[in-house]
PDB file of C-alpha atoms and ligand atoms in Angstrom:
ATOM      1  CA  MET G 361      10.249  -4.139   7.322  1.00 93.00           C
ATOM      2  CA  ARG G 362       7.967  -1.769   8.710  1.00 96.00           C
ATOM      3  CA  ILE G 363       4.543  -3.009  10.751  1.00 98.00           C
ATOM      4  CA  LEU G 364       1.703  -0.822  11.890  1.00 98.00           C
ATOM      5  CA  ILE G 365      -0.297  -1.641  14.910  1.00 98.00           C
ATOM      6  CA  VAL G 366      -4.077  -0.389  15.357  1.00 98.00           C
ATOM      7  CA  GLU G 367      -5.289  -0.585  19.009  1.00 98.00           C
ATOM      8  CA  ASP G 368      -7.383   1.536  21.523  1.00 98.00           C
ATOM      9  CA  SER G 369      -5.829  -0.887  24.362  1.00 97.00           C
ATOM     10  CA  ASP G 370      -2.352   0.249  25.449  1.00 98.00           C
ATOM     11  CA  LYS G 371      -1.294  -2.506  27.551  1.00 97.00           C
ATOM     12  CA  ILE G 372      -1.702  -5.145  24.027  1.00 97.00           C
ATOM     13  CA  ARG G 373      -0.871  -2.773  21.598  1.00 98.00           C
ATOM     14  CA  GLU G 374       2.178  -1.227  24.183  1.00 98.00           C
ATOM     15  CA  SER G 375       3.402  -5.484  24.544  1.00 97.00           C
ATOM     16  CA  VAL G 376       2.875  -6.181  20.913  1.00 98.00           C
ATOM     17  CA  ALA G 377       4.881  -3.073  19.797  1.00 98.00           C
ATOM     18  CA  GLN G 378       7.345  -4.141  22.057  1.00 97.00           C
ATOM     19  CA  ALA G 379       7.912  -7.807  21.234  1.00 97.00           C
ATOM     20  CA  LEU G 380       7.860  -6.357  17.437  1.00 96.00           C
ATOM     21  CA  ARG G 381      10.274  -4.548  17.618  1.00 95.00           C
ATOM     22  CA  GLU G 382      12.522  -7.032  20.036  1.00 94.00           C
ATOM     23  CA  ALA G 383      11.832  -9.011  16.567  1.00 92.00           C
ATOM     24  CA  ASP G 384      13.945  -6.074  14.727  1.00 90.00           C
ATOM     25  CA  TYR G 385      10.612  -5.294  12.861  1.00 95.00           C
ATOM     26  CA  ALA G 386      10.133  -0.854  12.419  1.00 95.00           C
ATOM     27  CA  VAL G 387       7.169  -0.358  14.236  1.00 97.00           C
ATOM     28  CA  ASP G 388       4.537   3.073  14.456  1.00 97.00           C
ATOM     29  CA  ALA G 389       1.571   2.277  16.879  1.00 98.00           C
ATOM     30  CA  VAL G 390      -1.241   3.912  16.849  1.00 98.00           C
ATOM     31  CA  ALA G 391      -5.276   4.645  19.388  1.00 98.00           C
ATOM     32  CA  ASP G 392      -8.013   5.229  17.064  1.00 97.00           C
ATOM     33  CA  GLY G 393      -8.799   4.060  13.545  1.00 98.00           C
ATOM     34  CA  ARG G 394      -8.619   7.638  12.261  1.00 98.00           C
ATOM     35  CA  GLN G 395      -5.126   7.233  12.928  1.00 98.00           C
ATOM     36  CA  GLY G 396      -5.013   4.027  11.590  1.00 98.00           C
ATOM     37  CA  PHE G 397      -6.408   4.539   7.991  1.00 98.00           C
ATOM     38  CA  ILE G 398      -4.166   8.084   7.543  1.00 97.00           C
ATOM     39  CA  HIS G 399      -1.181   5.701   8.549  1.00 97.00           C
ATOM     40  CA  ALA G 400      -2.010   2.883   6.346  1.00 97.00           C
ATOM     41  CA  GLN G 401      -3.183   4.596   3.368  1.00 96.00           C
ATOM     42  CA  THR G 402       0.346   5.705   2.520  1.00 91.00           C
ATOM     43  CA  GLY G 403       1.089   2.021   1.606  1.00 81.00           C
ATOM     44  CA  ASP G 404       4.368   2.434   3.643  1.00 89.00           C
ATOM     45  CA  TYR G 405       3.880  -0.601   5.510  1.00 96.00           C
ATOM     46  CA  ASP G 406       4.824  -4.533   5.159  1.00 96.00           C
ATOM     47  CA  ALA G 407       1.770  -6.244   7.572  1.00 97.00           C
ATOM     48  CA  VAL G 408      -0.887  -3.771   9.228  1.00 98.00           C
ATOM     49  CA  VAL G 409      -1.830  -5.572  12.956  1.00 98.00           C
ATOM     50  CA  LEU G 410      -5.287  -3.705  13.087  1.00 98.00           C
ATOM     51  CA  ASP G 411      -8.562  -3.992  16.570  1.00 97.00           C
ATOM     52  CA  LEU G 412     -12.057  -4.534  15.020  1.00 95.00           C
ATOM     53  CA  GLY G 413     -13.183  -2.409  18.300  1.00 94.00           C
ATOM     54  CA  LEU G 414     -11.753   0.529  17.609  1.00 96.00           C
ATOM     55  CA  PRO G 415     -12.482   4.510  18.841  1.00 97.00           C
ATOM     56  CA  GLU G 416     -13.075   7.222  15.981  1.00 96.00           C
ATOM     57  CA  LEU G 417     -13.542   5.107  13.123  1.00 96.00           C
ATOM     58  CA  ASP G 418     -13.979   0.642  13.534  1.00 96.00           C
ATOM     59  CA  GLY G 419     -11.596  -1.760  12.756  1.00 96.00           C
ATOM     60  CA  LEU G 420     -13.216  -2.877   9.893  1.00 95.00           C
ATOM     61  CA  SER G 421     -14.490   0.257   8.421  1.00 97.00           C
ATOM     62  CA  VAL G 422     -10.958   0.911   8.252  1.00 98.00           C
ATOM     63  CA  LEU G 423     -10.104  -2.280   6.218  1.00 97.00           C
ATOM     64  CA  LYS G 424     -12.956  -1.680   4.125  1.00 97.00           C
ATOM     65  CA  LYS G 425     -11.119   1.914   3.248  1.00 97.00           C
ATOM     66  CA  LEU G 426      -8.386   0.940   2.693  1.00 97.00           C
ATOM     67  CA  ARG G 427      -8.717  -2.016   0.474  1.00 96.00           C
ATOM     68  CA  ASP G 428     -11.333   0.664  -1.145  1.00 96.00           C
ATOM     69  CA  LYS G 429      -8.200   2.579  -2.177  1.00 96.00           C
ATOM     70  CA  LYS G 430      -6.365  -0.709  -2.691  1.00 94.00           C
ATOM     71  CA  ILE G 431      -4.093  -0.797  -0.680  1.00 95.00           C
ATOM     72  CA  ALA G 432      -3.260  -4.295  -0.212  1.00 93.00           C
ATOM     73  CA  THR G 433      -0.686  -4.442   2.678  1.00 96.00           C
ATOM     74  CA  PRO G 434      -1.584  -7.729   4.554  1.00 97.00           C
ATOM     75  CA  VAL G 435      -3.793  -7.191   7.564  1.00 98.00           C
ATOM     76  CA  LEU G 436      -4.277  -9.244  11.029  1.00 98.00           C
ATOM     77  CA  LEU G 437      -7.234  -8.772  12.258  1.00 97.00           C
ATOM     78  CA  LEU G 438      -7.237  -8.558  16.254  1.00 96.00           C
ATOM     79  CA  THR G 439     -11.304 -10.195  17.723  1.00 93.00           C
ATOM     80  CA  ALA G 440     -12.461 -10.779  21.114  1.00 85.00           C
ATOM     81  CA  ARG G 441     -12.944 -14.594  21.367  1.00 77.00           C
ATOM     82  CA  ASP G 442     -16.794 -14.390  20.911  1.00 78.00           C
ATOM     83  CA  ALA G 443     -16.912 -12.269  17.992  1.00 80.00           C
ATOM     84  CA  ILE G 444     -17.449 -15.012  15.020  1.00 85.00           C
ATOM     85  CA  ASP G 445     -19.215 -12.654  12.824  1.00 89.00           C
ATOM     86  CA  ASP G 446     -16.693 -10.212  12.810  1.00 88.00           C
ATOM     87  CA  ARG G 447     -13.770 -12.398  12.180  1.00 90.00           C
ATOM     88  CA  VAL G 448     -16.393 -13.730   9.173  1.00 92.00           C
ATOM     89  CA  LEU G 449     -17.024 -10.241   8.144  1.00 93.00           C
ATOM     90  CA  GLY G 450     -13.495  -8.755   8.011  1.00 93.00           C
ATOM     91  CA  LEU G 451     -11.428 -11.829   6.540  1.00 93.00           C
ATOM     92  CA  GLN G 452     -13.984 -11.102   3.701  1.00 94.00           C
ATOM     93  CA  SER G 453     -13.620  -7.739   3.543  1.00 95.00           C
ATOM     94  CA  GLY G 454     -10.243  -8.210   2.556  1.00 95.00           C
ATOM     95  CA  ALA G 455      -8.857  -9.398   5.985  1.00 96.00           C
ATOM     96  CA  ASP G 456      -5.511 -11.576   5.533  1.00 96.00           C
ATOM     97  CA  ASP G 457      -5.772 -13.172   9.005  1.00 96.00           C
ATOM     98  CA  TYR G 458      -6.781 -12.923  12.379  1.00 95.00           C
ATOM     99  CA  LEU G 459      -5.743 -13.536  16.218  1.00 95.00           C
ATOM    100  CA  VAL G 460      -8.568 -13.918  19.171  1.00 95.00           C
ATOM    101  CA  LYS G 461      -7.391 -12.614  22.044  1.00 94.00           C
ATOM    102  CA  PRO G 462      -6.183 -13.041  24.507  1.00 94.00           C
ATOM    103  CA  PHE G 463      -3.680 -14.126  22.173  1.00 96.00           C
ATOM    104  CA  ALA G 464       0.498 -15.701  23.333  1.00 97.00           C
ATOM    105  CA  LEU G 465       2.957 -12.996  21.330  1.00 97.00           C
ATOM    106  CA  ASP G 466       4.896 -15.873  19.534  1.00 96.00           C
ATOM    107  CA  GLU G 467       1.875 -16.588  17.965  1.00 97.00           C
ATOM    108  CA  LEU G 468       1.842 -13.068  16.734  1.00 97.00           C
ATOM    109  CA  LEU G 469       4.859 -12.715  15.548  1.00 96.00           C
ATOM    110  CA  ALA G 470       4.429 -16.057  13.746  1.00 95.00           C
ATOM    111  CA  ARG G 471       1.329 -15.097  12.059  1.00 96.00           C
ATOM    112  CA  VAL G 472       2.836 -11.420  10.778  1.00 96.00           C
ATOM    113  CA  GLN G 473       5.578 -13.338   9.202  1.00 93.00           C
ATOM    114  CA  ALA G 474       3.832 -16.297   7.602  1.00 93.00           C
ATOM    115  CA  LEU G 475       1.804 -12.923   6.544  1.00 94.00           C
ATOM    116  CA  ILE G 476       4.319 -11.310   4.710  1.00 92.00           C
ATOM    117  CA  ARG G 477       5.931 -13.949   3.483  1.00 89.00           C
ATOM    118  CA  ARG G 478       2.457 -14.622   1.692  1.00 89.00           C
ATOM    119  CA  SER G 479       1.915 -11.643   0.331  1.00 88.00           C
ATOM    120  CA  GLN G 480       5.423 -11.546  -1.209  1.00 82.00           C
ATOM    121  CA  GLY G 481       4.591 -14.638  -2.810  1.00 80.00           C
ATOM    122  CA  LYS G 482       7.547 -16.969  -0.725  1.00 75.00           C
ATOM    123  CA  SER G 483       5.653 -20.076   0.752  1.00 72.00           C
ATOM    124  CA  THR G 484       8.991 -20.899   2.797  1.00 80.00           C
ATOM    125  CA  PRO G 485      10.734 -18.921   5.192  1.00 85.00           C
ATOM    126  CA  LYS G 486      14.014 -19.141   3.315  1.00 92.00           C
ATOM    127  CA  ILE G 487      15.185 -17.352   0.048  1.00 92.00           C
ATOM    128  CA  HIS G 488      18.280 -18.304  -1.969  1.00 93.00           C
ATOM    129  CA  VAL G 489      19.703 -15.925  -3.800  1.00 94.00           C
ATOM    130  CA  GLY G 490      23.476 -17.367  -6.143  1.00 93.00           C
ATOM    131  CA  PRO G 491      25.231 -18.783  -3.161  1.00 95.00           C
ATOM    132  CA  LEU G 492      23.911 -16.710  -0.301  1.00 96.00           C
ATOM    133  CA  MET G 493      20.893 -18.113   1.670  1.00 96.00           C
ATOM    134  CA  ILE G 494      18.323 -15.842   3.397  1.00 95.00           C
ATOM    135  CA  ASP G 495      16.718 -17.239   6.556  1.00 93.00           C
ATOM    136  CA  GLN G 496      13.354 -15.319   8.160  1.00 88.00           C
ATOM    137  CA  VAL G 497      12.127 -17.366  10.776  1.00 86.00           C
ATOM    138  CA  ASN G 498      15.931 -17.444  12.268  1.00 88.00           C
ATOM    139  CA  LYS G 499      16.662 -14.000  10.612  1.00 90.00           C
ATOM    140  CA  SER G 500      20.558 -15.424   9.627  1.00 94.00           C
ATOM    141  CA  ALA G 501      22.030 -15.400   6.591  1.00 96.00           C
ATOM    142  CA  SER G 502      24.440 -18.028   5.268  1.00 96.00           C
ATOM    143  CA  VAL G 503      26.974 -18.316   1.898  1.00 96.00           C
ATOM    144  CA  ARG G 504      27.189 -21.676   0.982  1.00 94.00           C
ATOM    145  CA  GLY G 505      26.143 -23.070   4.598  1.00 90.00           C
ATOM    146  CA  ARG G 506      28.371 -20.772   6.610  1.00 92.00           C
ATOM    147  CA  ASP G 507      26.423 -18.135   8.387  1.00 94.00           C
ATOM    148  CA  ILE G 508      26.975 -14.264   8.553  1.00 96.00           C
ATOM    149  CA  GLU G 509      27.114 -12.066  11.191  1.00 96.00           C
ATOM    150  CA  LEU G 510      24.570  -9.147  10.367  1.00 96.00           C
ATOM    151  CA  THR G 511      23.382  -6.100  12.382  1.00 95.00           C
ATOM    152  CA  PRO G 512      19.366  -6.487  12.523  1.00 93.00           C
ATOM    153  CA  ARG G 513      19.060  -3.670   9.964  1.00 93.00           C
ATOM    154  CA  GLU G 514      21.588  -5.075   7.871  1.00 96.00           C
ATOM    155  CA  PHE G 515      19.724  -7.829   7.611  1.00 96.00           C
ATOM    156  CA  ALA G 516      16.369  -6.117   7.541  1.00 95.00           C
ATOM    157  CA  LEU G 517      17.935  -4.378   4.779  1.00 96.00           C
ATOM    158  CA  LEU G 518      18.899  -7.377   3.148  1.00 97.00           C
ATOM    159  CA  GLU G 519      15.198  -9.359   4.010  1.00 95.00           C
ATOM    160  CA  TYR G 520      13.557  -6.576   1.864  1.00 94.00           C
ATOM    161  CA  LEU G 521      15.803  -6.890  -1.083  1.00 96.00           C
ATOM    162  CA  ALA G 522      15.047 -10.481  -1.133  1.00 94.00           C
ATOM    163  CA  HIS G 523      11.572 -10.492  -1.289  1.00 90.00           C
ATOM    164  CA  ARG G 524      12.144  -8.397  -4.156  1.00 91.00           C
ATOM    165  CA  ALA G 525      15.308 -10.348  -5.467  1.00 92.00           C
ATOM    166  CA  GLY G 526      15.494  -9.139  -9.864  1.00 93.00           C
ATOM    167  CA  LYS G 527      13.293  -5.747  -9.007  1.00 94.00           C
ATOM    168  CA  SER G 528      15.139  -2.920  -7.966  1.00 95.00           C
ATOM    169  CA  VAL G 529      14.705  -1.282  -4.877  1.00 96.00           C
ATOM    170  CA  ALA G 530      14.407   2.841  -4.064  1.00 95.00           C
ATOM    171  CA  ARG G 531      16.327   4.036  -1.682  1.00 93.00           C
ATOM    172  CA  HIS G 532      13.186   5.895  -0.318  1.00 92.00           C
ATOM    173  CA  GLU G 533      10.982   2.525  -0.156  1.00 94.00           C
ATOM    174  CA  LEU G 534      13.855   1.447   1.535  1.00 95.00           C
ATOM    175  CA  GLU G 535      14.167   4.129   4.169  1.00 93.00           C
ATOM    176  CA  GLN G 536       9.894   3.892   4.387  1.00 93.00           C
ATOM    177  CA  HIS G 537      10.148  -0.091   5.289  1.00 94.00           C
ATOM    178  CA  LEU G 538      13.567  -0.086   7.729  1.00 93.00           C
ATOM    179  CA  TYR G 539      12.688   2.823   9.889  1.00 93.00           C
ATOM    180  CA  ASP G 540       9.494   3.608  11.966  1.00 92.00           C
ATOM    181  CA  ASP G 541       8.689   7.672  13.508  1.00 88.00           C
ATOM    182  CA  ARG G 542      10.919   7.341  16.254  1.00 87.00           C
ATOM    183  CA  SER G 543      13.574   6.750  14.115  1.00 86.00           C
ATOM    184  CA  GLN G 544      16.267   9.375  12.872  1.00 83.00           C
ATOM    185  CA  VAL G 545      17.207   8.621   8.935  1.00 81.00           C
ATOM    186  CA  TRP G 546      20.531  10.256   8.384  1.00 82.00           C
ATOM    187  CA  SER G 547      20.808  10.851   4.683  1.00 81.00           C
ATOM    188  CA  ASN G 548      23.726   8.067   3.668  1.00 89.00           C
ATOM    189  CA  ALA G 549      22.556   5.494   6.380  1.00 91.00           C
ATOM    190  CA  ILE G 550      21.112   2.955   3.223  1.00 94.00           C
ATOM    191  CA  ASP G 551      24.199   3.544   1.242  1.00 94.00           C
ATOM    192  CA  SER G 552      25.830   2.783   4.611  1.00 95.00           C
ATOM    193  CA  THR G 553      24.236   0.009   5.268  1.00 96.00           C
ATOM    194  CA  VAL G 554      24.632  -1.313   1.908  1.00 97.00           C
ATOM    195  CA  CYS G 555      27.813  -0.822   1.878  1.00 97.00           C
ATOM    196  CA  ALA G 556      28.716  -2.850   5.149  1.00 97.00           C
ATOM    197  CA  LEU G 557      26.458  -5.919   3.884  1.00 97.00           C
ATOM    198  CA  ARG G 558      28.470  -5.685   0.915  1.00 97.00           C
ATOM    199  CA  ALA G 559      31.948  -6.041   2.254  1.00 97.00           C
ATOM    200  CA  LYS G 560      30.076  -8.638   4.817  1.00 97.00           C
ATOM    201  CA  LEU G 561      29.593 -10.427   1.702  1.00 96.00           C
ATOM    202  CA  THR G 562      33.060 -10.814  -0.003  1.00 95.00           C
ATOM    203  CA  VAL G 563      34.361 -11.887   2.622  1.00 95.00           C
ATOM    204  CA  ALA G 564      32.376 -14.371   3.248  1.00 94.00           C
ATOM    205  CA  GLY G 565      33.072 -15.305  -0.403  1.00 93.00           C
ATOM    206  CA  CYS G 566      30.163 -14.482  -1.980  1.00 94.00           C
ATOM    207  CA  PRO G 567      29.987 -12.972  -5.053  1.00 93.00           C
ATOM    208  CA  PRO G 568      28.583  -9.287  -5.965  1.00 94.00           C
ATOM    209  CA  LEU G 569      25.190  -9.349  -5.416  1.00 96.00           C
ATOM    210  CA  ILE G 570      23.849  -6.393  -4.570  1.00 96.00           C
ATOM    211  CA  HIS G 571      24.117  -4.425  -7.755  1.00 96.00           C
ATOM    212  CA  THR G 572      23.524  -0.296  -7.686  1.00 95.00           C
ATOM    213  CA  ARG G 573      20.719   0.937 -10.452  1.00 91.00           C
ATOM    214  CA  ARG G 574      22.231   4.707 -10.777  1.00 88.00           C
ATOM    215  CA  LYS G 575      19.505   7.195 -10.137  1.00 87.00           C
ATOM    216  CA  VAL G 576      17.090   4.435  -8.930  1.00 89.00           C
ATOM    217  CA  GLY G 577      18.247   2.593  -6.020  1.00 93.00           C
ATOM    218  CA  TYR G 578      19.693  -1.522  -5.367  1.00 96.00           C
ATOM    219  CA  VAL G 579      19.015  -4.930  -7.004  1.00 96.00           C
ATOM    220  CA  LEU G 580      19.752  -8.074  -5.234  1.00 96.00           C
ATOM    221  CA  GLN G 581      20.395 -10.121  -8.208  1.00 95.00           C
ATOM    222  CA  GLU G 582      22.737 -12.766  -9.345  1.00 91.00           C
ATOM    223  CA  ARG G 583      23.607 -11.390 -12.789  1.00 80.00           C
ATOM    224  CA  ALA G 584      25.239  -7.990 -13.329  1.00 71.00           C
ATOM    225  CA  VAL G 585      23.070  -4.885 -14.123  1.00 64.00           C
ATOM    226  CA  LYS G 586      23.558  -3.064 -17.342  1.00 59.00           C
TER     227      LYS G 586
HETATM  228 CA1   CA J1787     -10.669  -2.101  21.050  1.00 90.47          CA
END
């Protein structure tokens, strides 16, 4: 999953970015509202962490412009303690949640996770596909109760496919959501990660769940793709 942070305080932006990266998110971080809007309107993000008080374009305007453009990416607002009006206005303008500064990084992580889950229509952190279970809180996957050792990238890919189980996901979309602007993406990166994942699932006794959609990408589902 890929997150955008829009925050002008270097200290907060850097600590949030680091915490999210340590939790294996792909992260892009910008320091003003204009850059925030330019990045967010691509729609490549699974969530946006948006400060309200920003140079160039304030957070509320960024949010309104995104919603006007029908960009539905979940948005977590960062607000000051005394700014109740801003919070209300933010929620009314299409924000999904807010966090009052100063906040604990653990709480921010939990809220971002919950936000992404809700936006995908999943109320629980566990996703089941056949005998495979993906636990988004513990970032683990298991087959019939037995854990499978996955790299962060493999888990991220599996999690993304699991969110869209039964639907085809293009290679390009996977690249956009698994890699941030700092990453170098090799042309066969997605295919080789899928290959490694399939091998691990097979070893764990899982039937084939990741199917190739010719000329499209991949789909995670129990039955075979015609
Ligand atoms: Ca600010």
